Short mmCIF file of C-alpha atoms in Angstrom, two decimals:
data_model
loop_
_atom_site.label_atom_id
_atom_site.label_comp_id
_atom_site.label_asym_id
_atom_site.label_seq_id
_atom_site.Cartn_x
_atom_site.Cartn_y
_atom_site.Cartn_z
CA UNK A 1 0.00 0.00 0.00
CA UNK A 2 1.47 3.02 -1.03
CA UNK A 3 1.57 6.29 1.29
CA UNK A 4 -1.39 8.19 -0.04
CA UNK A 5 -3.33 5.15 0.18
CA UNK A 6 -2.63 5.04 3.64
CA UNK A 7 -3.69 8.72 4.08
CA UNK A 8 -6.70 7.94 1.60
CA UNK A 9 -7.70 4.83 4.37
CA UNK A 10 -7.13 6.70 7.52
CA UNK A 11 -9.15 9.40 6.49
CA UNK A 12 -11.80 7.93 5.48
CA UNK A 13 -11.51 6.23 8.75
CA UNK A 14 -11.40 9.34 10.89
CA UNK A 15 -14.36 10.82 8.84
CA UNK A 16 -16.67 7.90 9.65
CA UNK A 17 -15.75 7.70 12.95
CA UNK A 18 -16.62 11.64 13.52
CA UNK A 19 -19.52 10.96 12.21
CA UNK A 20 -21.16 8.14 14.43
CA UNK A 21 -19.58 10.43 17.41
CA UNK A 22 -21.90 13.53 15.90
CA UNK A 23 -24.74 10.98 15.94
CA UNK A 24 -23.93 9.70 19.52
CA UNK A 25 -23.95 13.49 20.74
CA UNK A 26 -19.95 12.99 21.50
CA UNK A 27 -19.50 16.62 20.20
CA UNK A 28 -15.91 17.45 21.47
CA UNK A 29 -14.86 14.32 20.80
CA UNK A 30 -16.04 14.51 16.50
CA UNK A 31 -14.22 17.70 16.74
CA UNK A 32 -11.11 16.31 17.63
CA UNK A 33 -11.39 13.91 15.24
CA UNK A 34 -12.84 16.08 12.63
CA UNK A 35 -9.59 18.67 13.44
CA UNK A 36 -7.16 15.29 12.60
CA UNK A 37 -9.14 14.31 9.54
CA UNK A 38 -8.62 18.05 8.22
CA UNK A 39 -4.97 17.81 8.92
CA UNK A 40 -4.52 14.89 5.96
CA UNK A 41 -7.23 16.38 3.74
CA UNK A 42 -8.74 19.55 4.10
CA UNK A 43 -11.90 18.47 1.98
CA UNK A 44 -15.02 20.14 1.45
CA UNK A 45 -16.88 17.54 3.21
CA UNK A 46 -14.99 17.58 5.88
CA UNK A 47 -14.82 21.74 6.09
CA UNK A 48 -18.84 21.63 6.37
CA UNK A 49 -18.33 18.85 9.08
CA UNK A 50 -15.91 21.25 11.21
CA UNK A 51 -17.91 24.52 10.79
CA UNK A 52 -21.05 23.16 11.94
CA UNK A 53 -19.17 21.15 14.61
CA UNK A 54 -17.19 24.34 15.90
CA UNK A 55 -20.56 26.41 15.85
CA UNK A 56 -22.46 23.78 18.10
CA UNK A 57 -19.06 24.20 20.27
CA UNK A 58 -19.97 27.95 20.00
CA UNK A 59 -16.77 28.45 18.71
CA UNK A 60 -17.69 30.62 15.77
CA UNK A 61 -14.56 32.94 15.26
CA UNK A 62 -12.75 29.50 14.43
CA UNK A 63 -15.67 28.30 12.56
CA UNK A 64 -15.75 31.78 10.29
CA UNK A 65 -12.00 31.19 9.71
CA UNK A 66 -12.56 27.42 8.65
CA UNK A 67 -15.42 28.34 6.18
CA UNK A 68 -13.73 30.85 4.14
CA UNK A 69 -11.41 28.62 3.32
CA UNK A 70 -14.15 26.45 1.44
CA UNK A 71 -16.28 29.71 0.95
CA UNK A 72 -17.12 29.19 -2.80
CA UNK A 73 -18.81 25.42 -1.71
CA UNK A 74 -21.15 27.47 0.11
CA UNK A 75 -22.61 28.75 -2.62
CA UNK A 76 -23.90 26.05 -4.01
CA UNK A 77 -27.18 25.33 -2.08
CA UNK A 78 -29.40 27.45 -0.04
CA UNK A 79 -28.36 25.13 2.84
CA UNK A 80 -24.94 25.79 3.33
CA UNK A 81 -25.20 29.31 1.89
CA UNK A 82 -27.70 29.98 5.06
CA UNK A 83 -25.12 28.55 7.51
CA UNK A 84 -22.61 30.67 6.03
CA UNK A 85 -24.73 33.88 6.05
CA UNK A 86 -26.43 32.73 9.84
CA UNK A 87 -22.22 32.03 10.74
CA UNK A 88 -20.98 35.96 9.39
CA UNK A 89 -24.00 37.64 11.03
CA UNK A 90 -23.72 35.89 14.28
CA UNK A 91 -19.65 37.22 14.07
CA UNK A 92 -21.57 40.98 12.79
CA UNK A 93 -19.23 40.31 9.36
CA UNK A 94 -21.86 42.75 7.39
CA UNK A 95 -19.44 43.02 4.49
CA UNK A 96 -18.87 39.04 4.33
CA UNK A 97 -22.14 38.93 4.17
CA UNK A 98 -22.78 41.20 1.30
CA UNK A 99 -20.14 40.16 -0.56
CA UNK A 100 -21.48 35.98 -0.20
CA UNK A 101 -24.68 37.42 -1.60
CA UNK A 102 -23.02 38.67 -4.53
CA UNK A 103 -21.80 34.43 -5.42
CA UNK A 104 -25.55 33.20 -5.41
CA UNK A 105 -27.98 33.33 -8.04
CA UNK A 106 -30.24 35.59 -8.05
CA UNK A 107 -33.34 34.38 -6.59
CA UNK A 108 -31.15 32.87 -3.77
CA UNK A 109 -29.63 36.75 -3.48
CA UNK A 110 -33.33 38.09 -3.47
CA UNK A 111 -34.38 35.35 -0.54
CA UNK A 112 -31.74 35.87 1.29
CA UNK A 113 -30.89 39.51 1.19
CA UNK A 114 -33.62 40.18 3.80
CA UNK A 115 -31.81 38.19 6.35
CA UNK A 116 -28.50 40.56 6.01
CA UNK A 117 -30.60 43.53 6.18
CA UNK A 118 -32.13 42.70 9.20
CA UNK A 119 -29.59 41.52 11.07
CA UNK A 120 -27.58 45.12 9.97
CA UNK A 121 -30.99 47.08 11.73
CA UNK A 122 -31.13 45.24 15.11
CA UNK A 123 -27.02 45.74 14.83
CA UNK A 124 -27.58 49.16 14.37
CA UNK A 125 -30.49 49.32 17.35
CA UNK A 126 -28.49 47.70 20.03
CA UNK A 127 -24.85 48.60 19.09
CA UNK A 128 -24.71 52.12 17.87
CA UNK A 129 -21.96 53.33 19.97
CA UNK A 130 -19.67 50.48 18.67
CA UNK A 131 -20.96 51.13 15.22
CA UNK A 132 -19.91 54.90 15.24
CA UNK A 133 -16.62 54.22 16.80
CA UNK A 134 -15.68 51.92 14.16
CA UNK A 135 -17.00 54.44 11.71
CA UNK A 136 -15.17 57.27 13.65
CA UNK A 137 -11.71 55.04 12.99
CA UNK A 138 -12.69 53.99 9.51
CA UNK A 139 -13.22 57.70 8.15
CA UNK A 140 -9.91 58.66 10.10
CA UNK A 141 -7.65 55.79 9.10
CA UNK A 142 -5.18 57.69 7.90
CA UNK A 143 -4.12 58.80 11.40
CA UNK A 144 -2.60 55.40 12.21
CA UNK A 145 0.60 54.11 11.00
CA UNK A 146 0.12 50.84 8.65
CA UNK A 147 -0.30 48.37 11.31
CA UNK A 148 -3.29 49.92 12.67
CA UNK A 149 -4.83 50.53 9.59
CA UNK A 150 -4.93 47.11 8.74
CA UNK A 151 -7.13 46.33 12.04
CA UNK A 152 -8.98 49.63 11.33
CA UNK A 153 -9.80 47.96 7.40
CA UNK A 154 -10.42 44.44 9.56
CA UNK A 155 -12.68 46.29 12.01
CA UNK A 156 -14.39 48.25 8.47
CA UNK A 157 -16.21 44.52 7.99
CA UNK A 158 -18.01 44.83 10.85
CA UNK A 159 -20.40 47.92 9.34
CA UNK A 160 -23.71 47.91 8.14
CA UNK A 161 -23.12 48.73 4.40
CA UNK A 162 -24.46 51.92 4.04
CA UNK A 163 -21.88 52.71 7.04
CA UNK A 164 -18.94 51.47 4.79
CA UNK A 165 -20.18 53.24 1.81
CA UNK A 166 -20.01 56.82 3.77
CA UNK A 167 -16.30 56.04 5.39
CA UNK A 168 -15.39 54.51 1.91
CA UNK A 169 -15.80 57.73 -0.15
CA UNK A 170 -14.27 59.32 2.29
CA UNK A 171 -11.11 56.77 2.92
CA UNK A 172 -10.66 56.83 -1.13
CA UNK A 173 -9.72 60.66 -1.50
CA UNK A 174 -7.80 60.50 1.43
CA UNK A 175 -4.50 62.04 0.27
CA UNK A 176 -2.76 61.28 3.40
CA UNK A 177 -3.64 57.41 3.39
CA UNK A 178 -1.12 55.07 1.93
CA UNK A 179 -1.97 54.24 -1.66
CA UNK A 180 -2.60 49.90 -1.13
CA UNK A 181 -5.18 50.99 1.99
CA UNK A 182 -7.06 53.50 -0.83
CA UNK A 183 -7.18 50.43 -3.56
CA UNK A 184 -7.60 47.84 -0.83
CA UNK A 185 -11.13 49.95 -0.05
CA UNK A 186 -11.68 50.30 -3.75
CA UNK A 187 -11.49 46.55 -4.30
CA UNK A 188 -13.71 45.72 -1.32
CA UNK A 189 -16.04 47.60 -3.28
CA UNK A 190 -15.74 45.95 -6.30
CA UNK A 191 -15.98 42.58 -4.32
CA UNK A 192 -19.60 44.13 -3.26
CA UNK A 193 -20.25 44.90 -6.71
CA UNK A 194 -20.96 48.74 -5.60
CA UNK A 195 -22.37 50.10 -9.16
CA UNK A 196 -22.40 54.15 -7.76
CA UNK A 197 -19.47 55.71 -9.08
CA UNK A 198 -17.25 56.84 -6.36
CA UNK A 199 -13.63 58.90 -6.24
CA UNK A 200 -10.22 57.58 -6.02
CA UNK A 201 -7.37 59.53 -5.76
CA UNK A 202 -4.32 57.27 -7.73
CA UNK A 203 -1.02 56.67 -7.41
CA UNK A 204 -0.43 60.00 -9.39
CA UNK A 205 -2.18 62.28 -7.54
CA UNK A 206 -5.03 62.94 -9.54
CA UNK A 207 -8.55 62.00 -8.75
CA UNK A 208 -10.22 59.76 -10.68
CA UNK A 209 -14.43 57.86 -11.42
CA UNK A 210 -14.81 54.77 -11.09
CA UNK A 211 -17.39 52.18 -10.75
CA UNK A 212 -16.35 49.61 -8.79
CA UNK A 213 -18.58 46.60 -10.24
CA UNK A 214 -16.97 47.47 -13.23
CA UNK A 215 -13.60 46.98 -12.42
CA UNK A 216 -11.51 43.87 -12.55
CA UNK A 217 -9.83 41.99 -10.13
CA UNK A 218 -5.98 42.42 -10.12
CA UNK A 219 -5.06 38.88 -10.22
CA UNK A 220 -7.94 38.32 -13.24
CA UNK A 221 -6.34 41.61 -14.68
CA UNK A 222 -4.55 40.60 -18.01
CA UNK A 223 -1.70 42.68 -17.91
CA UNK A 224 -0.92 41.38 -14.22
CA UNK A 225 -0.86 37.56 -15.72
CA UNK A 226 1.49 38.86 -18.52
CA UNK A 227 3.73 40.27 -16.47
CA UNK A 228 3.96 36.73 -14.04
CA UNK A 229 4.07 34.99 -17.43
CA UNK A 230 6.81 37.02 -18.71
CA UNK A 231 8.88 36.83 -15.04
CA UNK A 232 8.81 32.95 -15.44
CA UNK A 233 11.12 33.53 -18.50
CA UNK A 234 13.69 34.30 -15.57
CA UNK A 235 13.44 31.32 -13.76
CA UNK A 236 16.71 29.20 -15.77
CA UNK A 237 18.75 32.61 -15.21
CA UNK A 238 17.38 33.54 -11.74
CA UNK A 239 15.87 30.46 -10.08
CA UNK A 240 12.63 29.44 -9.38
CA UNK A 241 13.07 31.23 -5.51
CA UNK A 242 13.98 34.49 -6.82
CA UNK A 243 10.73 34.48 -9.16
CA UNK A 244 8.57 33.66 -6.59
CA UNK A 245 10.47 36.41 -4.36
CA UNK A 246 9.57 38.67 -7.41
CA UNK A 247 6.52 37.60 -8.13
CA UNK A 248 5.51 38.90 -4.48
CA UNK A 249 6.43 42.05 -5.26
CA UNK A 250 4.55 42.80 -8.36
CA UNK A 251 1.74 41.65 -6.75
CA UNK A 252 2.24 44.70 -4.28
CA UNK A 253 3.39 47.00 -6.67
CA UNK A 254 0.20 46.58 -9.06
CA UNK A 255 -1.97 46.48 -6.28
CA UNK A 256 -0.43 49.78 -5.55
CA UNK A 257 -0.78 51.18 -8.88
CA UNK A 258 -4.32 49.58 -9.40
CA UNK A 259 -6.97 49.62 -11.21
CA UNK A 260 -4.88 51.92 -13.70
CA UNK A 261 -2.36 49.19 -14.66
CA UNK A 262 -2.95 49.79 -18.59
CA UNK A 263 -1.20 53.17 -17.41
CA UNK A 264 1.59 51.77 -14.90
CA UNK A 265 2.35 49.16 -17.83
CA UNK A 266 1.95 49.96 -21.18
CA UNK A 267 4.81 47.25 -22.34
CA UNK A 268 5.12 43.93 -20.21
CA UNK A 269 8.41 42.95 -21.66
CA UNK A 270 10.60 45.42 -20.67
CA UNK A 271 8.70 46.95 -17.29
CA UNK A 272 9.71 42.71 -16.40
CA UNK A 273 12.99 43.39 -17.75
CA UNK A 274 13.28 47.09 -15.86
CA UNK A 275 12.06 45.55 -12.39
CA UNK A 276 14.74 42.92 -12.85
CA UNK A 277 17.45 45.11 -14.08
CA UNK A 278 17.01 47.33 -10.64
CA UNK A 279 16.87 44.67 -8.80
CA UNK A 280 20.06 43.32 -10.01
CA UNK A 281 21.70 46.07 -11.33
CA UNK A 282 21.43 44.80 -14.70
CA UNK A 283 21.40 47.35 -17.78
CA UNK A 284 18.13 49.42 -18.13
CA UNK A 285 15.82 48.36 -21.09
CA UNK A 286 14.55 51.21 -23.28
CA UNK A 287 10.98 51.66 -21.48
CA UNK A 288 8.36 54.37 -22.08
CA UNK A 289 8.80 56.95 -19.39
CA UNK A 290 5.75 57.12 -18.05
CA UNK A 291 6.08 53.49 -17.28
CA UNK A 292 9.41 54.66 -15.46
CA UNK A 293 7.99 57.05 -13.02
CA UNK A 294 5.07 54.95 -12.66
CA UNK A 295 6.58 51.85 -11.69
CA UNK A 296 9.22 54.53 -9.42
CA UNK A 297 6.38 56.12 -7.67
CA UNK A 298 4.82 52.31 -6.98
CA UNK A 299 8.41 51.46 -5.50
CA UNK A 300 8.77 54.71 -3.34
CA UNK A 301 5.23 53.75 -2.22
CA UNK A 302 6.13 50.39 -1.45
CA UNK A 303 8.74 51.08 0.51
CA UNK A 304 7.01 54.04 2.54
CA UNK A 305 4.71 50.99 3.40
CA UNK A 306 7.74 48.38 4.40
CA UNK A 307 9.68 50.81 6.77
#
């Protein structure tokens, strides 16, 4: 027998033997086993196993954590797309919420969208003071340093939408904000599929329409998969590490320069070969200059970010 046969066996094993523990009330006990089935294969079945498990334990932090990692299976009846909706509301994860909504179909969104709504006005009835403090640090997240405006964005998905929406605008014209927070908010608004046009102040300092339900996501953005296509051509010369290390940051750096990456790149081949070249010190490829001072401002941002 060889090893993944082994692993194939004993989970299978572990699964079945969770399962007559849920049906003999042994609830800790299925987790545990549950949590050791996961470990070989994180399956779907399984992930619907633990979430429910963890939210009879009333551990439903853990459980949110576990079910995003399967989110999409969710999705794909009203069952499971009501115990992830019931699980985000119960952890007052508005924006999760929203955004689920935005995977079903429609008459699924239409049943289901008056759950979310409701759960946002008895939120709003018996927590206003924590909703206005979150809103309070939302609007103002440019006054902490990067750290905290990570929790403050965190914190953000805890807002009614309409809540968001008002911070958002805000957040996205915020000139003293670093430049990933501003698209970070943008594409949490494209995520909602938000079809109002809103403001966004880019990486060059000029303010800019969009709507975010138009937009595209960065790593579904064709230029970005150029660009990772056309960094793989380094691997023989480079290694495999370094183009992963690279990789990493031109993830960063187009998320920085986003959604205007037909600007920030207007030839793949040599803005690859200029990031490489200043990364090594290699000679500089002919490159259009506003692709230069593009990609420069992206770095300088970068950096502003890392120290």
């Amino acid at each position: 027998m060889t090893n993944n046969e082994k692993v194939n066996e004993q989970y299978t094993s572990l699964v079945a033997e969770a399962k007559e523990e849920l049906n003999s009330d042994l609830v800790s006990r299925a987790l545990d086993t549950l949590n050791s089935a996961y470990q070989l294969q994180q399956t779907e079945e399984v992930n619907h196993l633990l979430v429910t498990t963890l939210v009879a334990q009333g551990q439903f932090q853990e459980a949110q954590t576990i079910a995003d990692e399967y989110l999409s299976s969710y999705a794909k009846d009203e069952q499971s797309a009501r115990i992830y909706l019931d699980l985000s509301l119960h952890n007052r994860y508005f924006l999760n919420a929203w955004e689920f909504l935005t995977w079903l179909a429609e008459g699924a969104q239409e049943k289901l969208q008056p759950k979310v709504v409701d759960a946002e006005n008895s939120y709003r009835l018996s927590q206003e003071k924590t909703i206005r403090t979150i809103a309070r640090q939302f609007y103002h997240l440019s006054d902490g340093n990067t750290v905290e405006q990570q929790k403050r964005l965190l914190a953000a998905n805890k807002l009614p939408l309409n809540d968001y929406l008002i911070g958002a605008k805000f957040v996205l014209r915020d000139p003293f904000l670093s430049q990933i927070s501003r698209t970070a908010v943008l594409d949490q608004l494209r995520r909602l599929r938000i079809k109002e046009p809103v403001e966004f102040l880019d990486l060059d300092g000029h303010t800019q329409t969009y709507i975010p339900v138009s937009l595209t996501a960065l790593k579904q953005n064709e230029i970005y998969n150029n660009i990772l296509n056309e960094l793989d051509k380094y691997a023989k010369t480079l290694g495999s590490d370094m183009v992963h290390g690279l990789s990493e940051q031109v993830h960063l750096l187009l998320m920085i320069a986003y959604p205007e990456l037909s600007t920030a790149v207007q030839d793949v081949t040599s803005w690859v070969d200029g990031l490489v070249a200043e990364t090594f010190g290699y000679p500089m490829p002919n490159e259009p200059d506003e692709q230069i001072t593009w990609r420069k401002k992206a770095q300088k941002s970068l950096m502003e970010l890392l120290n």
